[in-house]
Each structure stands twice: as structure tokens, then as C-alpha cells.
Short mmCIF file of C-alpha atoms and ligand atoms in Angstrom, two decimals:
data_model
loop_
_atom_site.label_atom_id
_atom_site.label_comp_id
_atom_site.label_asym_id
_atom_site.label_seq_id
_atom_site.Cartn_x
_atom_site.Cartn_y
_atom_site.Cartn_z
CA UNK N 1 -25.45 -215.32 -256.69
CA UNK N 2 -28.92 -215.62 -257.83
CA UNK N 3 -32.27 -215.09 -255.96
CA UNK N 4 -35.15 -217.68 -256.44
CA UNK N 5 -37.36 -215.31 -256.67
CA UNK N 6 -38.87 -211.64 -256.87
CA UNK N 7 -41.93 -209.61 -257.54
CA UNK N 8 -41.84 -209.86 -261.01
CA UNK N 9 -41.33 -213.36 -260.85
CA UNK N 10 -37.68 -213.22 -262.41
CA UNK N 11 -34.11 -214.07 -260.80
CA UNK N 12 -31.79 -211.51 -260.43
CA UNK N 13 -28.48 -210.92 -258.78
CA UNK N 14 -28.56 -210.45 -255.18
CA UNK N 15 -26.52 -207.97 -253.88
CA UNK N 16 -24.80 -210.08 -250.08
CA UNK N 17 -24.58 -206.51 -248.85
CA UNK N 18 -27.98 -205.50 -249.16
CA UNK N 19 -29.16 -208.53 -247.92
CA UNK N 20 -26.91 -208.30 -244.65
CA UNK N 21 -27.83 -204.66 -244.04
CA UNK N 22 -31.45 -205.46 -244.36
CA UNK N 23 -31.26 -208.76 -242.21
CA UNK N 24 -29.31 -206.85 -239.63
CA UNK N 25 -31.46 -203.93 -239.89
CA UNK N 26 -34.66 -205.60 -239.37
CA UNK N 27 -33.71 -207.57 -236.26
CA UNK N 28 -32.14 -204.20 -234.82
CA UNK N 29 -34.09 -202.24 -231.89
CA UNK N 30 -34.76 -199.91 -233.23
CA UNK N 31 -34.80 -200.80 -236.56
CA UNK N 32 -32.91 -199.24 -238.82
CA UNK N 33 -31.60 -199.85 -242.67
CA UNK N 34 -28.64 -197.37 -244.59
CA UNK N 35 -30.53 -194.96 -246.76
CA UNK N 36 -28.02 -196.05 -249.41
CA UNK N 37 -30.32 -198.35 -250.35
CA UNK N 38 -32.77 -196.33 -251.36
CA UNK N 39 -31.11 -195.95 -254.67
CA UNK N 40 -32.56 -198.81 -256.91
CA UNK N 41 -32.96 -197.43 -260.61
CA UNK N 42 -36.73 -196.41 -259.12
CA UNK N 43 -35.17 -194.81 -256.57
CA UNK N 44 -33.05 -192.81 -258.37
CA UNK N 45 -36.27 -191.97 -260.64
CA UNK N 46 -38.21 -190.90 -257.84
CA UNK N 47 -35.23 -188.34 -256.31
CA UNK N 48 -35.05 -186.82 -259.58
CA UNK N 49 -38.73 -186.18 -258.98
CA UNK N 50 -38.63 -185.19 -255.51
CA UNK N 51 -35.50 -182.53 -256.84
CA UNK N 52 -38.48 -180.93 -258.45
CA UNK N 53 -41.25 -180.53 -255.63
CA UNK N 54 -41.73 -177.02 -254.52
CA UNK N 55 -41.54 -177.90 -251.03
CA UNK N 56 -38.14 -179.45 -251.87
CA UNK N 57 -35.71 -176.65 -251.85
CA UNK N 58 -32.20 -177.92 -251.59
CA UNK N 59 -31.53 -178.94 -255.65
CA UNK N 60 -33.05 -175.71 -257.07
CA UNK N 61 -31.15 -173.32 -254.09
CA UNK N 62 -27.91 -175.44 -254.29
CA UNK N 63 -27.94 -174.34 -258.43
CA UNK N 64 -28.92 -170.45 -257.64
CA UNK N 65 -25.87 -170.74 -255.49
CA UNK N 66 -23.50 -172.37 -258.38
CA UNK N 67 -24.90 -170.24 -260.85
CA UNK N 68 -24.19 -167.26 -258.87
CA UNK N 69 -20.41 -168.07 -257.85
CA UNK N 70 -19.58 -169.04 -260.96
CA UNK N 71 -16.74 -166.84 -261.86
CA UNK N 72 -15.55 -166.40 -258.14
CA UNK N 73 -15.51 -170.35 -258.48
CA UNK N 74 -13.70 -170.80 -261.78
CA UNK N 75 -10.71 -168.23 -260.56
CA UNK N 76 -9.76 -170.79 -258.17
CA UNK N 77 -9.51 -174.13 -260.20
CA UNK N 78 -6.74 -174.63 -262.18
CA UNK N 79 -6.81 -175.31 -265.84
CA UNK N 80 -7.21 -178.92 -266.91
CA UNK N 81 -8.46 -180.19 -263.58
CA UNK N 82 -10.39 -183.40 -263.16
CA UNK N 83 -14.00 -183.38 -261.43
CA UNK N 84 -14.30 -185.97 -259.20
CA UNK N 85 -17.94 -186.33 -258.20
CA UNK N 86 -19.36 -188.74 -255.55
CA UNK N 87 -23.43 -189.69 -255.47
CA UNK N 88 -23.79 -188.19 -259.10
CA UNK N 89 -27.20 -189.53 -259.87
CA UNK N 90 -28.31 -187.99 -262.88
CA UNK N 91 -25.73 -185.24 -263.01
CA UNK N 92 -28.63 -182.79 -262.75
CA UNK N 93 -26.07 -180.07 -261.82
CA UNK N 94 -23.02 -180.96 -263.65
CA UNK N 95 -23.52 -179.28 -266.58
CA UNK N 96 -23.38 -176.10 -264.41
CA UNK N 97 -19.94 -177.32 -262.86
CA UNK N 98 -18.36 -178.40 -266.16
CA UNK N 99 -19.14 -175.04 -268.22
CA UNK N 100 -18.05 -172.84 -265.10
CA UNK N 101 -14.93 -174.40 -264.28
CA UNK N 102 -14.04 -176.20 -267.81
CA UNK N 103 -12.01 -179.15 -266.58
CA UNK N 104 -10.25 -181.63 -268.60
CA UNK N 105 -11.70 -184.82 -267.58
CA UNK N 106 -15.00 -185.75 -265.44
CA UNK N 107 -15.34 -188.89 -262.92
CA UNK N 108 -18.69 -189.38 -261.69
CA UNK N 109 -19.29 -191.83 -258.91
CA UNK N 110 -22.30 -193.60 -257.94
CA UNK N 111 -23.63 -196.92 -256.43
CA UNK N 112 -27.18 -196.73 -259.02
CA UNK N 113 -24.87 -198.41 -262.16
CA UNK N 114 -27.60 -197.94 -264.26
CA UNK N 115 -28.67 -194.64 -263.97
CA UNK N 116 -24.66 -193.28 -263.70
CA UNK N 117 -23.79 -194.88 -267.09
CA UNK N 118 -27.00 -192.98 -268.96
CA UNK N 119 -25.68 -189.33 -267.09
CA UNK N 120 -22.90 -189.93 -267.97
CA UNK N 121 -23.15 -191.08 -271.58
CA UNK N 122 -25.25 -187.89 -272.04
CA UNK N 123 -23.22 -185.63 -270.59
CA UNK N 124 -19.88 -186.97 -272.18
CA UNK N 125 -22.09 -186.05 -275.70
CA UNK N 126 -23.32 -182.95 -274.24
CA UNK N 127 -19.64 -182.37 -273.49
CA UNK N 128 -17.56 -183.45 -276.30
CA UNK N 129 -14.17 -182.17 -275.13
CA UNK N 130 -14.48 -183.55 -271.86
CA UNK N 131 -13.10 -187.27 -270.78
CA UNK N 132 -15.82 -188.78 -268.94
CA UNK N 133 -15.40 -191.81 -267.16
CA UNK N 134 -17.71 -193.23 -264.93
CA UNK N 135 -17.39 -195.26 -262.11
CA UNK N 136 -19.89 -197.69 -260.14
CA UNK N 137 -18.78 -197.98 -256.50
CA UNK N 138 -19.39 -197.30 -252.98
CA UNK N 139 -17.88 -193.66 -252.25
CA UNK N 140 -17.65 -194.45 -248.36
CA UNK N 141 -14.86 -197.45 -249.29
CA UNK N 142 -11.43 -196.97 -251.18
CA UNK N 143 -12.15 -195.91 -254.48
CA UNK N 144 -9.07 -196.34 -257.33
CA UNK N 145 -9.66 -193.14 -259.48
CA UNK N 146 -8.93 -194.11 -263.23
CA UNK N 147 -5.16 -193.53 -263.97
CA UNK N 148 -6.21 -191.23 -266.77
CA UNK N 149 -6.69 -188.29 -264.32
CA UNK N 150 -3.39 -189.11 -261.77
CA UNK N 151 -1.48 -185.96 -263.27
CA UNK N 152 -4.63 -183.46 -263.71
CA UNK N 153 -5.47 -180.91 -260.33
CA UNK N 154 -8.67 -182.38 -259.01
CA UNK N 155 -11.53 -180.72 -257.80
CA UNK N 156 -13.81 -182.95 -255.79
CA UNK N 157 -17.72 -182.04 -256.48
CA UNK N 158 -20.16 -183.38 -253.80
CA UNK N 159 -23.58 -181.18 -253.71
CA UNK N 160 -26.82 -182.11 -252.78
CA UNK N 161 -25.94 -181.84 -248.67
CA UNK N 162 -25.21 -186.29 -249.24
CA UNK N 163 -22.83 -185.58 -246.73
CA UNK N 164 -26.10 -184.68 -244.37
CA UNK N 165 -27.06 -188.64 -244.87
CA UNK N 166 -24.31 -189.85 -242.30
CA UNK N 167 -23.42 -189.91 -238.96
CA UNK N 168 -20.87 -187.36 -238.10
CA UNK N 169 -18.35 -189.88 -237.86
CA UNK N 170 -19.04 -191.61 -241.14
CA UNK N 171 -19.14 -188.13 -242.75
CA UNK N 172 -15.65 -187.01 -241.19
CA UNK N 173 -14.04 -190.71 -242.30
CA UNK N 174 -15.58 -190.12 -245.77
CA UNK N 175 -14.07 -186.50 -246.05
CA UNK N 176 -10.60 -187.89 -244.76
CA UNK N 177 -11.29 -191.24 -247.56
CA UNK N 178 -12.04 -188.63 -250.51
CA UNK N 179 -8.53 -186.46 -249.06
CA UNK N 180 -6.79 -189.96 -249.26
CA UNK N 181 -7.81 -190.49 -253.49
CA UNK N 182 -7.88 -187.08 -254.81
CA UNK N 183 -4.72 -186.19 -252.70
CA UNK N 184 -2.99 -183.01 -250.90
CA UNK N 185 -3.24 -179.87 -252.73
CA UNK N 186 -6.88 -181.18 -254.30
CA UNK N 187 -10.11 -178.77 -254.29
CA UNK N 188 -13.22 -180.02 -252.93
CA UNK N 189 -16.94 -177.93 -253.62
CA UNK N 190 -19.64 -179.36 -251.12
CA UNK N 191 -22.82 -178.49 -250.83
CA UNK N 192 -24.27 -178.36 -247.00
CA UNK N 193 -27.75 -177.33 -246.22
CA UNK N 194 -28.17 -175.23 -243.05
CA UNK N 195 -30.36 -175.98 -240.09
CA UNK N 196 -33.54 -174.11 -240.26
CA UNK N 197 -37.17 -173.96 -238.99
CA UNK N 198 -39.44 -177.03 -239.18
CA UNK N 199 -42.01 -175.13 -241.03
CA UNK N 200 -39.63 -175.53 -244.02
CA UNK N 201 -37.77 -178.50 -243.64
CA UNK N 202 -40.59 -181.14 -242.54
CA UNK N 203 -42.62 -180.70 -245.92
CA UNK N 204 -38.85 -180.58 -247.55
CA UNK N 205 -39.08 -184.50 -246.46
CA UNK N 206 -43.01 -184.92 -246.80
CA UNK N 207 -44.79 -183.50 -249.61
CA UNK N 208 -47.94 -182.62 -250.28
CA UNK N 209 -47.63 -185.14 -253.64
CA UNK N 210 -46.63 -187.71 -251.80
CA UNK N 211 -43.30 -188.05 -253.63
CA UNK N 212 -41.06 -188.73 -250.88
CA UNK N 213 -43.50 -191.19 -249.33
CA UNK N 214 -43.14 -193.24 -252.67
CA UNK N 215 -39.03 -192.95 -252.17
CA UNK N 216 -38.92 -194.46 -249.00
CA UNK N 217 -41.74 -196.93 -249.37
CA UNK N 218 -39.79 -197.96 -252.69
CA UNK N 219 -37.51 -199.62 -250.09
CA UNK N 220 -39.72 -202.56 -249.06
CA UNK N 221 -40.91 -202.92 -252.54
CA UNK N 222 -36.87 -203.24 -253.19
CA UNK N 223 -36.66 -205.83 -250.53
CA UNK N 224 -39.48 -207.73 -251.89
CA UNK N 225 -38.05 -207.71 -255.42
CA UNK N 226 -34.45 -208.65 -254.48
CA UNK N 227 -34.48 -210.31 -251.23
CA UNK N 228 -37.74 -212.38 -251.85
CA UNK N 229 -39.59 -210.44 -249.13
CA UNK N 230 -43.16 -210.61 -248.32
CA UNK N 231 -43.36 -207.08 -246.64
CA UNK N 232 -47.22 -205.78 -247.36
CA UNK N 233 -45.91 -202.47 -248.11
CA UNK N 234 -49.64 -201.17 -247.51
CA UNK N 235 -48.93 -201.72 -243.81
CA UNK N 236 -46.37 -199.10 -243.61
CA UNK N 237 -46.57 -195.24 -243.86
CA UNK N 238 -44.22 -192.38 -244.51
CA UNK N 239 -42.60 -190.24 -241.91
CA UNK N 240 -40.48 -187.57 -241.40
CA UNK N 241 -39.73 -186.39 -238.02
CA UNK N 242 -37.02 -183.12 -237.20
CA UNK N 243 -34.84 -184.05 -234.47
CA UNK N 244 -33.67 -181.38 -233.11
CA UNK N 245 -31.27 -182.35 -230.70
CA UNK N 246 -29.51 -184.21 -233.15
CA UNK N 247 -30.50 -181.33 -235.89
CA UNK N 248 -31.70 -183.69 -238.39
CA UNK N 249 -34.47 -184.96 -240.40
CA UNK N 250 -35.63 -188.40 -239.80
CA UNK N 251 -37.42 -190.87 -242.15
CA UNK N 252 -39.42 -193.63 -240.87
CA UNK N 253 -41.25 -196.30 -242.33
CA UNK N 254 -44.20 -196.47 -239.50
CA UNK N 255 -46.39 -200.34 -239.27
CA UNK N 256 -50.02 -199.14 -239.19
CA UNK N 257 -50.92 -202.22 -237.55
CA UNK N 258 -49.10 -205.38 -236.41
CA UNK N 259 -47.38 -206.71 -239.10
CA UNK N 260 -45.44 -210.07 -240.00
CA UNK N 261 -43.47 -211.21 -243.14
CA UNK N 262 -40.36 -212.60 -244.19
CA UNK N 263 -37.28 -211.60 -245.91
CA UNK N 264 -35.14 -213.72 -247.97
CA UNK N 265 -36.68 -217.12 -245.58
CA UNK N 266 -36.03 -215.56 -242.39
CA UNK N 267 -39.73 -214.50 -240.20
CA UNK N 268 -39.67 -210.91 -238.69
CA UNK N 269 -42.94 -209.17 -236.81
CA UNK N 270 -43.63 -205.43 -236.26
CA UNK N 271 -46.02 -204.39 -234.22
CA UNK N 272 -48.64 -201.50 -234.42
CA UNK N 273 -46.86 -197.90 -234.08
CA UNK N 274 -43.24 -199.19 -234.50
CA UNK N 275 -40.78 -198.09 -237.06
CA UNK N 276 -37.85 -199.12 -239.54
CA UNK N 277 -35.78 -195.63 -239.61
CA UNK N 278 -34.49 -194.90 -243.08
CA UNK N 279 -32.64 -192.02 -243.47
CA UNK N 280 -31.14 -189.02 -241.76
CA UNK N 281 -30.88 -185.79 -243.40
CA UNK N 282 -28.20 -183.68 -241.12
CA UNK N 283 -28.44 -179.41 -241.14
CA UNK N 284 -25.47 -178.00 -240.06
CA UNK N 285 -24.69 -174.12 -238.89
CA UNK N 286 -22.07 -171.90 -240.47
CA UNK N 287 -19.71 -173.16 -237.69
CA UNK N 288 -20.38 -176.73 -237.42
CA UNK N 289 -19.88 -177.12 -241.03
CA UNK N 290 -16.55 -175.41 -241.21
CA UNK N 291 -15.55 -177.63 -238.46
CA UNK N 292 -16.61 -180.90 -240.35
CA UNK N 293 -14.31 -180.27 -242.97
CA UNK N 294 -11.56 -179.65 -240.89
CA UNK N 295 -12.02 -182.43 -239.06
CA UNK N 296 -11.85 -184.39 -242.23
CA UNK N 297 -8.67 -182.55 -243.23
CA UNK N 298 -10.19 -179.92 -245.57
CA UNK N 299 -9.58 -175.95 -244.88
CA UNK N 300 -12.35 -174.04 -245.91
CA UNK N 301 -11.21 -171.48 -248.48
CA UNK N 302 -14.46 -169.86 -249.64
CA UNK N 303 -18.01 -170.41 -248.96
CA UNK N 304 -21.57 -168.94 -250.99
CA UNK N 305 -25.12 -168.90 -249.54
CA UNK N 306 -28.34 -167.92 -251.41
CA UNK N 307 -29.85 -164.59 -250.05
CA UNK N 308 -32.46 -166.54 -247.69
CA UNK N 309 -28.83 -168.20 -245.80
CA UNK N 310 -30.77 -171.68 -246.60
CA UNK N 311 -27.88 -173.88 -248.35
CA UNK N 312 -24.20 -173.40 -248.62
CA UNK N 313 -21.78 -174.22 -251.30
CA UNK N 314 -18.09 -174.10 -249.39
CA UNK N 315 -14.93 -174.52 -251.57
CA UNK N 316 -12.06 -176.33 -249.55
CA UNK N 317 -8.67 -177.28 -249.78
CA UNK N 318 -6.47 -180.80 -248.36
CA UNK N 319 -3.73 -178.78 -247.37
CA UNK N 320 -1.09 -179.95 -245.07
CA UNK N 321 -1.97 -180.08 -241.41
CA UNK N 322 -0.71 -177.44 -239.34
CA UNK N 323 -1.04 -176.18 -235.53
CA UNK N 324 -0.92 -172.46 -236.45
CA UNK N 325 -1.28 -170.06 -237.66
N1 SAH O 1 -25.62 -185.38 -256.45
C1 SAH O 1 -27.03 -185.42 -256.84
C2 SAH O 1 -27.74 -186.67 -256.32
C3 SAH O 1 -27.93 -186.72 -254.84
S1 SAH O 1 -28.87 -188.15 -254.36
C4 SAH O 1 -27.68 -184.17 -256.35
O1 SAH O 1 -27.04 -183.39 -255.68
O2 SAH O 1 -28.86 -183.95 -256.67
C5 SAH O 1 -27.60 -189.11 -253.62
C6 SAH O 1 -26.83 -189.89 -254.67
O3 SAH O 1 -25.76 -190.54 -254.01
C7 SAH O 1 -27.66 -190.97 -255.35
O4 SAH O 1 -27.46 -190.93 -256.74
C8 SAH O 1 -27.14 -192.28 -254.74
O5 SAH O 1 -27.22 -193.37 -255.64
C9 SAH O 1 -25.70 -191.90 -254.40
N2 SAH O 1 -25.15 -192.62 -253.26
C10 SAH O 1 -25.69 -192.74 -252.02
N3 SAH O 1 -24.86 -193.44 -251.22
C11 SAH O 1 -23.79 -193.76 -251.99
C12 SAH O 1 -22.58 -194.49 -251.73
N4 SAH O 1 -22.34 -195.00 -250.53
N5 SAH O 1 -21.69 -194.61 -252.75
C13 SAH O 1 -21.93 -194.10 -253.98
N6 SAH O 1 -23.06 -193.41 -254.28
C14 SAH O 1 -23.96 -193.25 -253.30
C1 AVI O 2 -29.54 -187.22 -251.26
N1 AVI O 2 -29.92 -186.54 -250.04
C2 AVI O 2 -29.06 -185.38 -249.78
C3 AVI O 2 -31.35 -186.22 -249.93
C4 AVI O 2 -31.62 -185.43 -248.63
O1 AVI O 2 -32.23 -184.36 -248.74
O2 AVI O 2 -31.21 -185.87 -247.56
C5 AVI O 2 -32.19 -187.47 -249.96
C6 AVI O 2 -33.64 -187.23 -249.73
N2 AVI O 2 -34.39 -187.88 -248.87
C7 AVI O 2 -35.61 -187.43 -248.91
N3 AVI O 2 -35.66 -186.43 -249.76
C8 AVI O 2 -34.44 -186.31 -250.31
#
């Protein structure tokens, strides 16, 4: 399918998903679009850069963490296992993975194509005696993994706390999808950050740079260059709220003043003060995470936190379901 028109003037393929989400989104109350789109190549650009903010501690405690747990870690895969990884993005932490654990093949899974296939062609040259094949797809619907891996252990890899960026539900029928592919018997390392003060977690999502402002705001200027939108992004501001009732991290895209545009032909107003929410960014406790991954069918077999208790990596296990012990 191909859009009459975007930013830059030139047609491109429009993805029907996005442009339901976004339709549906937009006429919502409130308003509200998956943070999945977020992840245009310039998204993926500007993640990398927010991974690198000082106020932005998840990517830099989630590594301390793998670093640290290393051997502990690498006693408890088997030899010749696959790594399965959903939301790869640049593979930032891979490297880390692969040289601790030294598994026979590597899948990384993302929805950016783009940026996937350049991590991954560097890493498979970084890693010579690894198989690496890459996949572009939707983690959150059935995935076929490549036949190449069917006989090899696996050992699911999913860091970052992505699993913070759904609803509970979504995250326990993604944890029960990812049981389905890599099958009983199959390892799974997630990384969960822990709910802690606002003083620490509001700049996480609002920096003093302005970083994060420019990932979220990329949105409309996505929806402008795909969906032929007319959003004046200059209307909108950044924010990022902790809700903590719901013990989560909100991003908003706020209107500073009444606003009207269209998207892909279709006329949409928002007025002064109102929001489109983007993203949540879930904190779990100790307990509340151990209990998500049972109640996606994983048993927790180990679990490492940095000294400050601020992120945790937990290694679990899709063993058969059992009443007791
Ligand atoms: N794992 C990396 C990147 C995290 S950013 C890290 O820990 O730093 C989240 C990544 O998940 C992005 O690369 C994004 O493109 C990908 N992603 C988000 N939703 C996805 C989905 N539904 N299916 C596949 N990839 C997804
Ligand atoms: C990918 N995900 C875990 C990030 C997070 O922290 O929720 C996305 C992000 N949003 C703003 N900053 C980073």
C-alpha cells in the first residue's frame, strides 16, 4: 500500500496497523497510542541515546548486573543453546550475553527491521562462531523461530524492563506466547526494574537534555511522515507523570493550546491541557515480579540485583505446572 504523501515529500509503505492504532488512538478518551510505535529507525536512534543519559539508569545498571552474574549465569545454560531475544534494538547488551553464556546460535527479534538487520550483521562479525539470524516481527503475536535452532536448549533474553511497557495482562499473555515458541524445559533471563522513589525515576523519563522529549515527540513527526498527518508537533510537550497507584511511569504528549489537524484525511481537535498518553513504564517489587512470571508459566530459578536493589535480572524456567510442592 502506498501513502500519497509525507514530510519529505516521498511515498512510502504504510504500515494498516499503525494507521489503525493511531486512528483509534486519537479518537479514544483519553487518548492513547501503543508505545510500540515509537520505534521508527529515529526512534530507535534516539533510545540508544537516551540508554546513555545519566539520569537514565536502567541500561547501564541492567549491564553491572550481567556483568556481575556472569559465571553464576553461564553454570546454568547448557552448552550449545540458542538465544532467543525479543525487542533487541541495537543489541547494546548482547555481546555481554553471548561471551558469558557462549551459545550456539543467536535470534534477535525486533519490529525496527532496519536497525535489527545492522545489530545483527555486526554482531554475527563480531561473533564469528555464532549463527545469527534475525528476525523482523511483532514479539506479542506467534512468532515461528527459524528451524535451525528446533534441537538447541534455548535461553530466552529479554532485558531492558520491555516487559514494564504493557499492561499486566499483555505482559502475562506475552510470557505464556514466548513459553509457547521456545518450549518446556527453555531458560528465560529478564530484566525488571524495581519500583522506586520519584526523585529517581521521573528524570529517568525526562531529562535534563531533553532526550526523551525528542523520543516521544518523534511520534507525531512519525505520523506526519507515514500517515500524511498535519500534527504541528510545536503544539505538544513532553511529559512524564509516576502513577503510583498503578506503579508506573506515564508519558504524555500534552496540547499547549487548542489544537486541530488531520491524519491520513480524517479531522481530529485537542484542546488546551489535554493529552495523547504514550507509554507506560511498569516497576515491579521483588514479589510482584516473581508472581508475573509465574503467572506466565515461568518459575523463577535465580534472581541478581545491583547493590542500590534498583533493577533485577531473574533467570526462569517453563517447567511443567504443578500444585505443590
Ligand atoms: N533490548 C534493548 C532495547 C530495548 S528498547 C535494551 O534492553 O536496551 C525496546 C525494543 O523493543 C525496541 O528495539 C523496539 O523496537 C522493540 N519492540 C517494542 N515493541 C515490540 C514488539 N511488539 N515486537 C518486537 N519488538 C518490539
Ligand atoms: C524500552 N523501555 C523499557 C524503555 C522504558 O524505560 O520503559 C523505553 C523508554 N521510554 C522512555 N525512556 C525509555
Amino acid at each position: 500500500m502506498l501513502k500519497p504523501e509525507n514530510e519529505d515529500g516521498a511515498a512510502s509503505l504504510v504500515d494498516p496497523q499503525f494507521r489503525h492504532d493511531v486512528l483509534t488512538g486519537l479518537a479514544l478518551r483519553p487518548r492513547a497510542i501503543p508505545a510500540r510505535w515509537f520505534y521508527d529507525r529515529r526512534g530507535s536512534e534516539l533510545f540508544e541515546a537516551i540508554t546513555d543519559l545519566p539520569e537514565y539508569y536502567p541500561t547501564r545498571t541492567e549491564i553491572g548486573i550481567l556483568d556481575a552474574c556472569c559465571a553464576d549465569l553461564a553454570a546454568r545454560v547448557p552448552a550449545g543453546a540458542a538465544v532467543v531475544e525479543f525487542g533487541s534494538g541495537s543489541s547494546a547488551k548482547t555481546p555481554r550475553l553471548l561471551d558469558c553464556v557462549k551459545p550456539a546460535a543467536y535470534v534477535p527479534i525486533d519490529i525496527s527491521g532496519d536497525f535489527l538487520r545492522e545489530s545483527a550483521g555486526a554482531l554475527a562479525q563480531a561473533h564469528p562462531g555464532i549463527d545469527v539470524v534475525p528476525l523482523e516481527g511483532d514479539f506479542t503475536r506467534p512468532l515461528a523461530l527459524p528451524p535451525a535452532i528446533g534441537a538447541m536448549p534455548k535461553l530466552g533474553f529479554f532485558p531492558g524492563s520491555t516487559i514494564g511497557n504493557m499492561l499486566a495482562a499483555g505482559a502475562v499473555d506475552l510470557l505464556r506466547s514466548m513459553r509457547a515458541s521456545l518450549g518446556e524445559g527453555a531458560l528465560l533471563l529478564i530484566g525488571i526494574d524495581r519500583i522506586k522513589g520519584e526523585d529517581v525515576l521521573v528524570p529517568a523519563y525526562d531529562d535534563a537534555a531533553g532526550v526523551t522529549a525528542a523520543f516521544n515527540l518523534n511520534l507525531l513527526h512519525r505520523i506526519n511522515r507515514e500517515l500524511a498527518g498535519t500534527i504541528p508537533v510545536d503544539d505538544f510537550r513532553h511529559r512524564a507523570i509516576w502513577n503510583d497507584s498503578r506503579a508506573r511511569i506515564e508519558m504524555h504528549l500534552e496540547a499547549m493550546r487548542d489544537t486541530a489537524f488531520t491524519v491520513d484525511g480524517r479531522a481530529f481537535t485537542i484542546p488546551a491541557g489535554e493529552t495523547i498518553h504514550t507509554e507506560n513504564s511498569h516497576k515491579y517489587g521483588p514479589r510482584d515480579a516473581r508472581l508475573l512470571l509465574r503467572g506466565g508459566g515461568w518459575t523463577p530459578l535465580a534472581e541478581w540485583t545491583d547493590p542500590a536493589d534498583r533493577f533485577a535480572l531473574i533467570l526462569a524456567e517453563a517447567q511443567p505446572e504443578r500444585f505443590a510442592p
